[in-house]
Short mmCIF file of C-alpha atoms and ligand atoms in Angstrom, two decimals:
data_model
loop_
_atom_site.label_atom_id
_atom_site.label_comp_id
_atom_site.label_asym_id
_atom_site.label_seq_id
_atom_site.Cartn_x
_atom_site.Cartn_y
_atom_site.Cartn_z
CA MET A 1 -198.99 169.10 -119.05
CA TYR A 2 -195.68 171.13 -118.78
CA TYR A 3 -197.49 174.11 -118.62
CA LEU A 4 -199.20 173.40 -115.33
CA SER A 5 -197.39 174.11 -111.87
CA TRP A 6 -196.78 171.13 -109.49
CA LYS A 7 -199.78 173.07 -107.26
CA ALA A 8 -201.54 172.99 -109.78
CA LEU A 9 -201.12 169.31 -110.47
CA ALA A 10 -201.64 168.66 -106.67
CA VAL A 11 -204.86 170.44 -107.07
CA LEU A 12 -206.04 168.67 -110.32
CA ALA A 13 -204.95 165.45 -108.58
CA GLY A 14 -206.87 166.24 -105.64
CA GLY A 15 -209.90 166.61 -107.31
CA LEU A 16 -209.61 163.47 -109.21
CA ALA A 17 -209.32 161.82 -106.04
CA LEU A 18 -212.83 163.09 -104.99
CA LEU A 19 -213.88 162.09 -108.29
CA ALA A 20 -212.73 158.90 -107.62
CA LEU A 21 -213.90 158.54 -104.27
CA PRO A 22 -217.74 157.63 -104.94
CA THR A 23 -216.59 155.31 -107.43
CA ILE A 24 -214.53 153.38 -105.51
CA GLY A 25 -217.33 153.58 -102.74
CA SER A 26 -219.89 151.57 -104.86
CA ALA A 27 -217.22 149.18 -106.16
CA ALA A 28 -216.36 148.21 -102.88
CA PRO A 29 -215.93 144.07 -102.86
CA LYS A 30 -219.35 142.34 -102.73
CA THR A 31 -219.30 138.63 -102.94
CA PRO A 32 -220.79 138.19 -106.65
CA ASN A 33 -223.53 136.21 -107.38
CA VAL A 34 -223.01 133.00 -109.67
CA VAL A 35 -225.26 131.58 -112.37
CA VAL A 36 -224.50 128.41 -113.92
CA ILE A 37 -226.26 127.65 -117.10
CA PHE A 38 -225.99 123.78 -118.18
CA CYS A 39 -227.13 122.03 -121.61
CA ASP A 40 -227.75 118.85 -122.03
CA ASP A 41 -226.14 117.47 -125.00
CA LEU A 42 -225.31 121.01 -127.01
CA GLY A 43 -222.91 121.34 -129.53
CA TRP A 44 -219.80 123.08 -130.07
CA GLY A 45 -221.22 124.09 -133.32
CA ASP A 46 -224.72 124.58 -132.30
CA LEU A 47 -224.89 128.50 -131.38
CA GLY A 48 -224.79 131.46 -133.76
CA CYS A 49 -222.02 132.93 -132.04
CA PHE A 50 -220.03 129.57 -132.65
CA GLY A 51 -220.71 129.53 -136.02
CA ASN A 52 -223.60 127.92 -136.82
CA PRO A 53 -225.83 128.99 -139.52
CA THR A 54 -229.40 128.54 -139.23
CA ILE A 55 -229.69 128.31 -135.71
CA ARG A 56 -230.61 131.91 -134.33
CA THR A 57 -229.11 132.74 -130.64
CA PRO A 58 -228.99 136.67 -130.59
CA HIS A 59 -228.99 136.60 -126.58
CA LEU A 60 -225.92 134.16 -126.42
CA ASP A 61 -224.99 136.49 -129.05
CA ARG A 62 -225.00 139.28 -127.12
CA MET A 63 -224.19 137.30 -123.64
CA ALA A 64 -220.63 136.37 -126.01
CA ALA A 65 -219.88 140.08 -127.13
CA GLU A 66 -220.38 141.55 -123.80
CA GLY A 67 -218.66 138.65 -121.99
CA GLN A 68 -216.05 135.92 -123.14
CA LYS A 69 -216.49 133.24 -125.78
CA TRP A 70 -213.94 130.46 -124.99
CA THR A 71 -213.22 128.33 -127.71
CA GLN A 72 -210.94 125.70 -126.24
CA PHE A 73 -213.32 124.90 -123.28
CA TYR A 74 -213.85 121.54 -122.26
CA VAL A 75 -215.91 119.02 -120.14
CA ALA A 76 -214.65 116.26 -117.75
CA ALA A 77 -216.19 113.54 -119.12
CA PRO A 78 -218.16 113.45 -122.72
CA VAL A 79 -221.50 111.62 -120.97
CA CYS A 80 -224.22 113.16 -118.44
CA THR A 81 -223.47 111.84 -115.01
CA PRO A 82 -219.65 112.29 -115.14
CA SER A 83 -219.48 115.73 -116.73
CA ARG A 84 -222.07 117.05 -114.14
CA ALA A 85 -219.54 115.30 -111.30
CA GLY A 86 -216.80 116.87 -112.51
CA LEU A 87 -218.11 120.37 -112.90
CA LEU A 88 -219.75 120.37 -109.53
CA THR A 89 -216.68 119.04 -107.36
CA GLY A 90 -213.36 120.06 -109.47
CA ARG A 91 -212.68 116.75 -109.10
CA LEU A 92 -212.14 113.75 -112.55
CA PRO A 93 -215.33 111.64 -111.54
CA ILE A 94 -212.69 108.66 -111.49
CA ARG A 95 -211.83 110.34 -108.00
CA ASN A 96 -215.50 110.14 -106.76
CA GLY A 97 -217.04 107.41 -108.40
CA MET A 98 -219.12 108.80 -111.01
CA THR A 99 -217.78 106.50 -113.92
CA SER A 100 -217.62 103.06 -114.50
CA ASP A 101 -216.56 100.17 -116.76
CA LYS A 102 -220.13 98.80 -116.50
CA ARG A 103 -222.83 101.59 -116.74
CA VAL A 104 -222.12 104.90 -118.63
CA VAL A 105 -224.08 107.24 -116.46
CA LEU A 106 -226.80 106.76 -113.85
CA PHE A 107 -230.24 105.11 -114.68
CA PRO A 108 -233.79 104.91 -112.78
CA ASN A 109 -233.10 101.62 -111.24
CA SER A 110 -229.12 102.79 -109.92
CA GLY A 111 -228.79 102.67 -106.05
CA GLY A 112 -225.62 104.92 -105.82
CA GLY A 113 -225.10 108.85 -106.40
CA LEU A 114 -222.40 111.17 -105.94
CA PRO A 115 -220.88 110.35 -102.43
CA PRO A 116 -222.39 112.63 -99.76
CA GLU A 117 -218.86 113.54 -98.70
CA GLU A 118 -217.78 115.36 -101.92
CA VAL A 119 -217.99 118.84 -101.82
CA THR A 120 -219.93 120.79 -104.48
CA LEU A 121 -220.20 124.35 -105.72
CA ALA A 122 -223.70 124.64 -103.71
CA GLU A 123 -221.64 123.48 -100.73
CA LEU A 124 -218.37 125.81 -101.64
CA LEU A 125 -220.49 129.05 -101.83
CA LYS A 126 -222.74 127.80 -98.74
CA GLN A 127 -219.58 129.05 -96.72
CA LYS A 128 -220.54 132.34 -97.61
CA ASP A 129 -224.01 132.18 -97.09
CA TYR A 130 -225.27 132.13 -100.34
CA ALA A 131 -228.90 131.47 -101.19
CA THR A 132 -228.28 128.10 -103.91
CA GLY A 133 -231.01 126.81 -106.00
CA ILE A 134 -230.82 124.03 -108.91
CA PHE A 135 -233.39 124.29 -111.67
CA GLY A 136 -232.70 121.25 -114.10
CA LYS A 137 -231.65 118.09 -114.34
CA TRP A 138 -229.28 116.27 -111.72
CA HIS A 139 -228.44 113.05 -112.85
CA LEU A 140 -225.74 112.68 -109.54
CA GLY A 141 -228.52 110.32 -108.15
CA HIS A 142 -231.97 110.17 -107.26
CA LEU A 143 -232.32 108.74 -104.14
CA PRO A 144 -233.34 111.18 -101.54
CA GLN A 145 -229.34 110.87 -99.73
CA PHE A 146 -228.18 111.59 -103.37
CA LEU A 147 -230.59 114.79 -104.30
CA PRO A 148 -229.22 118.15 -104.53
CA THR A 149 -230.85 119.22 -101.19
CA SER A 150 -228.16 116.82 -99.82
CA GLN A 151 -225.26 118.43 -101.17
CA GLY A 152 -225.82 122.05 -100.64
CA PHE A 153 -228.74 123.22 -102.30
CA ASP A 154 -231.66 125.04 -100.42
CA THR A 155 -233.87 124.13 -102.90
CA TYR A 156 -234.98 121.79 -106.19
CA PHE A 157 -236.99 121.58 -109.27
CA GLY A 158 -236.21 119.37 -111.73
CA ILE A 159 -236.07 116.25 -113.69
CA PRO A 160 -233.50 113.99 -111.88
CA TYR A 161 -232.02 111.99 -114.39
CA SER A 162 -232.17 111.69 -118.52
CA ASN A 163 -235.32 112.85 -120.00
CA ASP A 164 -235.33 109.66 -122.17
CA MET A 165 -235.40 107.03 -119.30
CA ASP A 166 -238.43 105.41 -117.61
CA ARG A 167 -239.49 105.10 -121.19
CA ILE A 168 -243.06 103.26 -120.96
CA GLY A 169 -244.36 102.86 -124.64
CA GLY A 170 -244.62 104.70 -127.89
CA PRO A 171 -242.45 104.37 -130.43
CA ASN A 172 -238.98 103.60 -131.38
CA TYR A 173 -237.57 107.47 -131.35
CA MET A 174 -234.83 106.63 -133.99
CA GLY A 175 -237.10 104.87 -136.16
CA GLU A 176 -239.25 107.41 -136.32
CA VAL A 177 -236.83 110.56 -136.83
CA ARG A 178 -235.38 108.18 -139.81
CA LYS A 179 -239.26 107.99 -141.42
CA ASN A 180 -239.85 111.79 -140.45
CA PRO A 181 -237.54 114.50 -139.29
CA ASP A 182 -240.15 116.24 -138.02
CA PHE A 183 -241.41 113.87 -135.51
CA TYR A 184 -242.85 114.99 -131.96
CA PRO A 185 -242.57 112.62 -129.09
CA ASN A 186 -245.22 112.11 -126.80
CA PHE A 187 -243.88 113.00 -123.20
CA ALA A 188 -246.49 110.42 -121.73
CA ASP A 189 -244.09 107.73 -123.30
CA TYR A 190 -241.23 108.78 -120.61
CA ASN A 191 -242.62 108.34 -117.23
CA VAL A 192 -240.14 110.71 -115.85
CA PRO A 193 -240.87 112.33 -112.47
CA LEU A 194 -240.30 116.26 -112.10
CA LEU A 195 -239.45 116.87 -108.27
CA ARG A 196 -239.80 119.32 -105.98
CA ASP A 197 -237.05 119.09 -103.27
CA GLU A 198 -237.34 115.35 -102.84
CA LYS A 199 -241.04 115.32 -103.76
CA VAL A 200 -242.22 114.44 -107.19
CA ILE A 201 -244.92 116.58 -107.77
CA GLU A 202 -245.57 115.53 -111.46
CA ARG A 203 -245.22 112.11 -113.13
CA PRO A 204 -244.70 111.96 -116.07
CA ALA A 205 -243.21 115.29 -116.47
CA ASP A 206 -244.79 117.69 -119.04
CA GLN A 207 -241.76 117.82 -121.31
CA ASN A 208 -243.18 120.69 -123.74
CA THR A 209 -243.06 123.09 -121.32
CA ILE A 210 -239.99 121.64 -119.15
CA THR A 211 -237.32 124.62 -120.30
CA ARG A 212 -239.76 127.23 -119.94
CA ARG A 213 -240.88 126.44 -116.35
CA TYR A 214 -237.08 125.59 -115.14
CA THR A 215 -236.66 129.08 -116.33
CA GLU A 216 -239.85 130.55 -114.47
CA GLU A 217 -238.51 128.76 -111.45
CA ALA A 218 -234.75 130.20 -111.85
CA VAL A 219 -236.06 133.57 -112.23
CA LYS A 220 -238.23 133.40 -109.27
CA PHE A 221 -235.50 132.17 -107.41
CA ILE A 222 -233.11 135.43 -108.32
CA ARG A 223 -235.96 137.75 -107.25
CA ALA A 224 -236.34 136.02 -103.90
CA ASN A 225 -232.68 136.36 -103.22
CA LYS A 226 -232.04 139.89 -104.77
CA ASP A 227 -230.87 140.99 -101.78
CA ARG A 228 -228.25 138.48 -100.96
CA PRO A 229 -225.57 136.55 -102.61
CA PHE A 230 -227.23 133.63 -104.61
CA PHE A 231 -226.34 130.64 -106.52
CA VAL A 232 -228.37 129.50 -109.60
CA TYR A 233 -227.36 126.32 -111.06
CA LEU A 234 -229.47 125.53 -114.50
CA PRO A 235 -229.16 122.53 -116.05
CA HIS A 236 -231.57 122.82 -118.93
CA SER A 237 -232.91 118.61 -119.85
CA MET A 238 -232.76 119.74 -123.29
CA PRO A 239 -231.39 119.51 -126.30
CA HIS A 240 -231.15 115.56 -124.96
CA ILE A 241 -233.46 113.32 -127.10
CA PRO A 242 -236.30 113.63 -126.71
CA LEU A 243 -236.83 116.85 -128.00
CA PHE A 244 -239.19 119.33 -126.99
CA ALA A 245 -240.34 122.36 -126.94
CA SER A 246 -243.18 124.77 -126.18
CA GLU A 247 -245.88 125.33 -128.07
CA GLU A 248 -244.72 129.15 -128.92
CA SER A 249 -241.16 128.05 -129.81
CA ARG A 250 -242.39 125.12 -132.17
CA GLY A 251 -241.85 125.49 -136.13
CA LYS A 252 -239.75 128.53 -135.96
CA SER A 253 -236.18 127.73 -136.45
CA LYS A 254 -234.73 127.30 -139.80
CA ARG A 255 -233.19 124.39 -138.27
CA GLY A 256 -236.14 122.23 -137.58
CA LEU A 257 -237.37 120.83 -134.13
CA TYR A 258 -233.28 120.95 -132.96
CA GLY A 259 -233.03 124.40 -133.95
CA ASP A 260 -236.65 125.16 -132.04
CA VAL A 261 -235.16 123.53 -128.91
CA ILE A 262 -231.98 126.03 -128.88
CA GLU A 263 -233.60 128.68 -129.58
CA GLU A 264 -235.88 128.23 -126.88
CA ILE A 265 -233.04 127.80 -124.35
CA ASP A 266 -231.44 131.04 -125.77
CA GLY A 267 -234.63 132.89 -124.70
CA SER A 268 -234.61 131.41 -121.43
CA VAL A 269 -230.67 132.37 -121.24
CA GLY A 270 -232.70 136.02 -122.47
CA GLN A 271 -234.71 136.11 -119.42
CA VAL A 272 -232.01 135.67 -116.83
CA LEU A 273 -229.91 137.97 -117.93
CA ALA A 274 -232.95 140.99 -118.43
CA THR A 275 -233.92 139.73 -114.74
CA LEU A 276 -230.35 140.53 -113.62
CA ARG A 277 -230.61 144.20 -115.82
CA GLU A 278 -233.61 145.03 -114.33
CA LEU A 279 -232.74 144.14 -110.39
CA ASP A 280 -229.70 145.94 -111.29
CA LEU A 281 -227.51 143.17 -110.55
CA GLU A 282 -225.70 142.51 -113.60
CA LYS A 283 -222.68 143.98 -112.52
CA ASN A 284 -222.66 142.11 -109.73
CA THR A 285 -223.06 138.60 -111.16
CA LEU A 286 -221.17 136.03 -113.02
CA VAL A 287 -223.05 134.03 -115.54
CA VAL A 288 -221.29 131.36 -117.28
CA PHE A 289 -223.00 129.02 -120.10
CA THR A 290 -222.11 125.80 -121.33
CA SER A 291 -222.68 122.24 -122.01
CA ASP A 292 -222.04 118.75 -120.42
CA ASN A 293 -220.67 117.16 -123.22
CA GLY A 294 -220.49 117.29 -127.30
CA PRO A 295 -223.90 116.19 -129.64
CA TRP A 296 -225.77 113.26 -129.75
CA LEU A 297 -225.11 112.33 -133.13
CA SER A 298 -226.52 108.68 -133.21
CA PHE A 299 -229.84 110.50 -133.28
CA GLU A 300 -229.27 112.46 -136.45
CA THR A 301 -231.03 115.59 -137.36
CA HIS A 302 -232.66 115.45 -134.11
CA GLY A 303 -228.88 115.45 -132.53
CA GLY A 304 -226.58 118.70 -132.56
CA SER A 305 -223.51 119.44 -134.56
CA ALA A 306 -220.02 119.57 -133.49
CA GLY A 307 -219.12 122.10 -135.96
CA PRO A 308 -215.82 121.53 -137.37
CA LEU A 309 -214.85 119.09 -134.45
CA ARG A 310 -214.34 115.45 -134.78
CA ALA A 311 -217.14 113.01 -133.35
CA GLY A 312 -219.41 113.75 -130.61
CA LYS A 313 -220.69 112.82 -127.37
CA GLY A 314 -219.63 109.24 -125.59
CA THR A 315 -215.82 109.98 -127.29
CA THR A 316 -212.79 111.29 -125.88
CA PHE A 317 -212.55 112.93 -129.68
CA GLU A 318 -213.02 117.43 -129.24
CA GLY A 319 -216.53 116.81 -130.66
CA GLY A 320 -217.20 115.22 -127.47
CA GLN A 321 -215.70 116.86 -124.98
CA ARG A 322 -215.28 120.60 -126.33
CA VAL A 323 -218.33 122.49 -125.70
CA PRO A 324 -219.25 126.10 -126.66
CA THR A 325 -218.68 128.18 -123.58
CA ILE A 326 -219.51 132.02 -122.20
CA PHE A 327 -218.55 134.24 -119.25
CA TRP A 328 -220.47 137.08 -118.78
CA TRP A 329 -219.99 139.93 -115.78
CA PRO A 330 -220.50 143.26 -117.22
CA GLU A 331 -217.59 145.85 -116.26
CA THR A 332 -215.40 143.00 -114.76
CA ILE A 333 -215.00 140.33 -117.01
CA GLU A 334 -212.80 141.43 -120.32
CA PRO A 335 -214.70 141.30 -123.13
CA GLY A 336 -213.45 138.82 -125.88
CA VAL A 337 -212.76 135.67 -127.54
CA VAL A 338 -210.16 133.72 -125.13
CA SER A 339 -208.27 130.69 -126.79
CA GLU A 340 -206.72 129.21 -123.79
CA LEU A 341 -207.43 126.20 -121.73
CA GLY A 342 -210.35 125.87 -119.79
CA SER A 343 -212.71 123.29 -118.07
CA THR A 344 -215.63 122.99 -116.56
CA LEU A 345 -213.36 120.97 -113.43
CA ASP A 346 -212.26 124.65 -113.20
CA MET A 347 -215.31 126.25 -111.64
CA MET A 348 -214.31 124.98 -108.29
CA ALA A 349 -211.29 127.21 -108.09
CA THR A 350 -212.52 130.35 -110.10
CA PHE A 351 -215.55 130.36 -107.97
CA ALA A 352 -213.39 130.06 -104.54
CA ALA A 353 -211.07 132.84 -105.88
CA LEU A 354 -213.46 135.18 -106.77
CA THR A 355 -215.74 134.70 -103.48
CA GLY A 356 -213.07 134.02 -100.87
CA ALA A 357 -214.61 130.98 -100.15
CA ALA A 358 -211.62 127.78 -99.21
CA LEU A 359 -211.39 125.21 -101.53
CA PRO A 360 -211.67 121.91 -99.60
CA GLN A 361 -207.74 120.88 -98.31
CA ASP A 362 -208.46 117.31 -97.60
CA ARG A 363 -208.53 115.57 -100.75
CA LYS A 364 -206.91 115.84 -104.62
CA LEU A 365 -208.69 118.24 -107.03
CA ASP A 366 -208.59 118.84 -110.83
CA THR A 367 -208.82 122.57 -110.82
CA TYR A 368 -207.53 125.76 -112.00
CA ASP A 369 -208.39 129.32 -111.06
CA LEU A 370 -209.52 130.72 -114.33
CA SER A 371 -209.87 134.38 -112.89
CA PRO A 372 -206.84 135.77 -114.04
CA VAL A 373 -207.85 135.54 -117.79
CA LEU A 374 -211.71 136.83 -116.85
CA LEU A 375 -210.20 139.59 -115.43
CA GLY A 376 -207.88 140.28 -118.28
CA LYS A 377 -205.13 139.82 -115.57
CA GLY A 378 -203.07 136.98 -117.15
CA ALA A 379 -203.47 133.54 -118.91
CA SER A 380 -204.71 130.28 -117.61
CA PRO A 381 -203.24 128.28 -115.39
CA ARG A 382 -204.83 125.29 -117.46
CA LYS A 383 -202.06 123.67 -119.61
CA GLU A 384 -203.24 120.20 -119.44
CA MET A 385 -206.31 118.22 -120.48
CA TYR A 386 -206.45 114.72 -119.06
CA TYR A 387 -210.07 113.16 -121.20
CA TRP A 388 -211.10 110.07 -119.04
CA THR A 389 -214.27 108.01 -120.09
CA ARG A 390 -215.74 105.03 -118.38
CA ALA A 391 -213.27 104.97 -116.15
CA SER A 392 -210.31 105.12 -118.47
CA LEU A 393 -207.97 107.39 -119.55
CA HIS A 394 -208.29 107.70 -123.58
CA ALA A 395 -206.22 110.87 -124.38
CA VAL A 396 -203.98 113.75 -123.15
CA ARG A 397 -203.58 117.10 -124.46
CA SER A 398 -200.63 119.78 -123.41
CA GLY A 399 -200.67 122.79 -124.98
CA PRO A 400 -201.78 122.33 -128.69
CA TRP A 401 -200.91 118.52 -128.68
CA LYS A 402 -203.11 116.02 -127.98
CA LEU A 403 -202.22 112.36 -127.73
CA HIS A 404 -204.92 109.47 -128.04
CA VAL A 405 -204.27 106.20 -126.43
CA LYS A 406 -207.46 104.80 -126.75
CA MET A 407 -210.37 105.06 -128.81
CA ARG A 408 -214.33 104.81 -129.34
CA GLU A 409 -216.06 104.41 -132.49
CA PRO A 410 -216.77 108.51 -133.30
CA VAL A 411 -220.62 108.05 -133.31
CA ASN A 412 -222.32 104.90 -131.60
CA TYR A 413 -220.33 105.23 -128.20
CA GLY A 414 -220.74 101.58 -127.20
CA ARG A 415 -217.60 100.12 -129.21
CA ALA A 416 -213.91 100.89 -128.38
CA THR A 417 -211.86 100.46 -131.20
CA LYS A 418 -208.40 98.91 -131.51
CA MET A 419 -205.62 101.04 -131.97
CA GLU A 420 -202.25 99.77 -133.29
CA LYS A 421 -200.13 102.93 -131.98
CA PRO A 422 -200.82 106.35 -130.45
CA GLU A 423 -202.25 108.98 -132.49
CA LEU A 424 -200.63 112.91 -132.18
CA TYR A 425 -202.50 115.54 -133.12
CA ASN A 426 -202.21 119.48 -133.12
CA VAL A 427 -205.56 120.68 -132.48
CA GLU A 428 -204.84 124.02 -132.56
CA HIS A 429 -203.58 123.29 -136.15
CA ASP A 430 -205.94 120.97 -136.90
CA ILE A 431 -209.20 121.64 -135.15
CA SER A 432 -210.99 118.56 -136.82
CA GLU A 433 -208.15 115.80 -135.53
CA ALA A 434 -207.52 115.04 -138.99
CA TYR A 435 -203.70 114.30 -139.29
CA ASN A 436 -201.77 112.15 -137.10
CA VAL A 437 -198.22 113.87 -136.65
CA ALA A 438 -197.15 110.95 -134.35
CA SER A 439 -194.10 109.96 -136.78
CA LEU A 440 -193.17 113.40 -137.01
CA HIS A 441 -192.65 114.16 -133.26
CA PRO A 442 -191.74 111.16 -131.58
CA GLU A 443 -190.28 113.07 -128.72
CA ILE A 444 -193.80 114.91 -128.07
CA VAL A 445 -195.44 111.23 -127.84
CA GLU A 446 -192.84 110.18 -125.55
CA ARG A 447 -193.29 113.23 -123.54
CA LEU A 448 -197.35 112.90 -123.40
CA LEU A 449 -197.20 108.91 -122.54
CA ALA A 450 -195.03 110.16 -119.80
CA MET A 451 -197.41 112.87 -118.83
CA ILE A 452 -200.51 110.00 -118.58
CA GLN A 453 -198.29 107.81 -116.64
CA ASP A 454 -197.58 110.25 -114.11
CA HIS A 455 -201.14 110.94 -114.10
CA GLU A 456 -202.35 107.67 -113.57
CA ALA A 457 -200.09 107.26 -110.60
CA ASP A 458 -201.99 109.78 -108.99
CA ILE A 459 -205.30 108.44 -109.28
CA GLU A 460 -206.78 106.76 -106.85
CA PRO A 461 -210.42 104.98 -108.07
CA HIS A 462 -213.18 105.32 -105.92
CA GLU A 463 -215.60 102.59 -105.82
CA ASP A 464 -217.99 102.40 -108.19
CA MET A 465 -220.90 104.01 -107.50
CA LEU A 466 -222.65 103.87 -111.02
CA ALA A 467 -222.89 99.99 -110.19
CA ILE A 468 -224.53 100.07 -107.46
CA PRO A 469 -228.20 98.07 -107.82
CA LEU A 470 -231.32 99.72 -106.28
CA LYS A 471 -232.34 97.61 -103.52
CA LYS A 472 -235.60 95.91 -104.07
MG1 MG B 501 -225.30 115.02 -121.90
#
């Protein structure tokens, strides 16, 4: 460069500016499409890219390689209903009534649901005129006033609660699995409805094809809305038991039926991403893949794996609330493995930041904007995680430290266990929460206890919506 005159440099710079112009033109800020793929009871250790040795997930592995794989990412609660309430509102479920000491989740005989005044991700994006569709499990109230179409979604196709509810016959699932790990259930034993918008279109829903049909509906919606911003929420009913896979997917995986189910979901992810690529939308679409809680270990080989994490669904151990998470947005997201803290609670502030939508100002939110990490511009603003379950706080994480003040049994999530003293773990050195180091760090125990006290003082519990019975 020493040999170039200032004039030559000016010409060169001008040329570069001209070359850059068309690029700047086409990269003019366009509101990104958003796709959230949410599995049910998928464990931290159930994907190839998270270390599973026998479940093949080539599409998710590619998605992780092209995007960001988050290794310390949490859900708001270790079971379905409250976890979904946290994802969709950016608020801890204790604030919107979607957790309870009396009931774990909503059931077909529940009369409550997510309160209509809660602002969902769909309602957030409606400010920017997004087309909004949900294809899958809702589980935030099945009565008309609580359905997705009352919470900002233009359209709904799916089973409104868990796929094991409304059981009307057949054998005991667990008993059958113990006799024969290859046991395949009959969908007619579960009288769950399939809804389009507010109408039941099939009952019992044929769950053999449920993953395939959710995917087809999502893809159709993307095609129909390719020329305007859209939000697709694809909460799979699988791999929550009873496990179902379409005929083409059965008997394929080395991991048995559970592996077939996950590999079919992987194929579904492949179809969604291929559609975005085909429509030339991949550079303007953020796709997030994650799970609502950890694996349902009570169902043995029909439940998933939390990998090296302790325990699973229903507990506030890492296996219950840390979930495998991938963000994808080619040429915008800085690819890599992220070990910063993040949560499904953070989708609210992150989507607001990326789309220019305004966050609700009249209520307390528990959400952080993760876009600096996604864009490779900075660290995660989330430095702590509060582990709530059934309307009580069981643990807190601050940086690498996690303090348990209450616990449940590690597998059957029904019973609380008595703790003599709080237990402290460094979950970055000790991923399995195996070594209690409370006696070595009394000052950290004190600091985390004070955090819990401050946090609880900031919480005003909502009326218990889960406990409202269905009116006859
Ligand atoms: Mg679940």
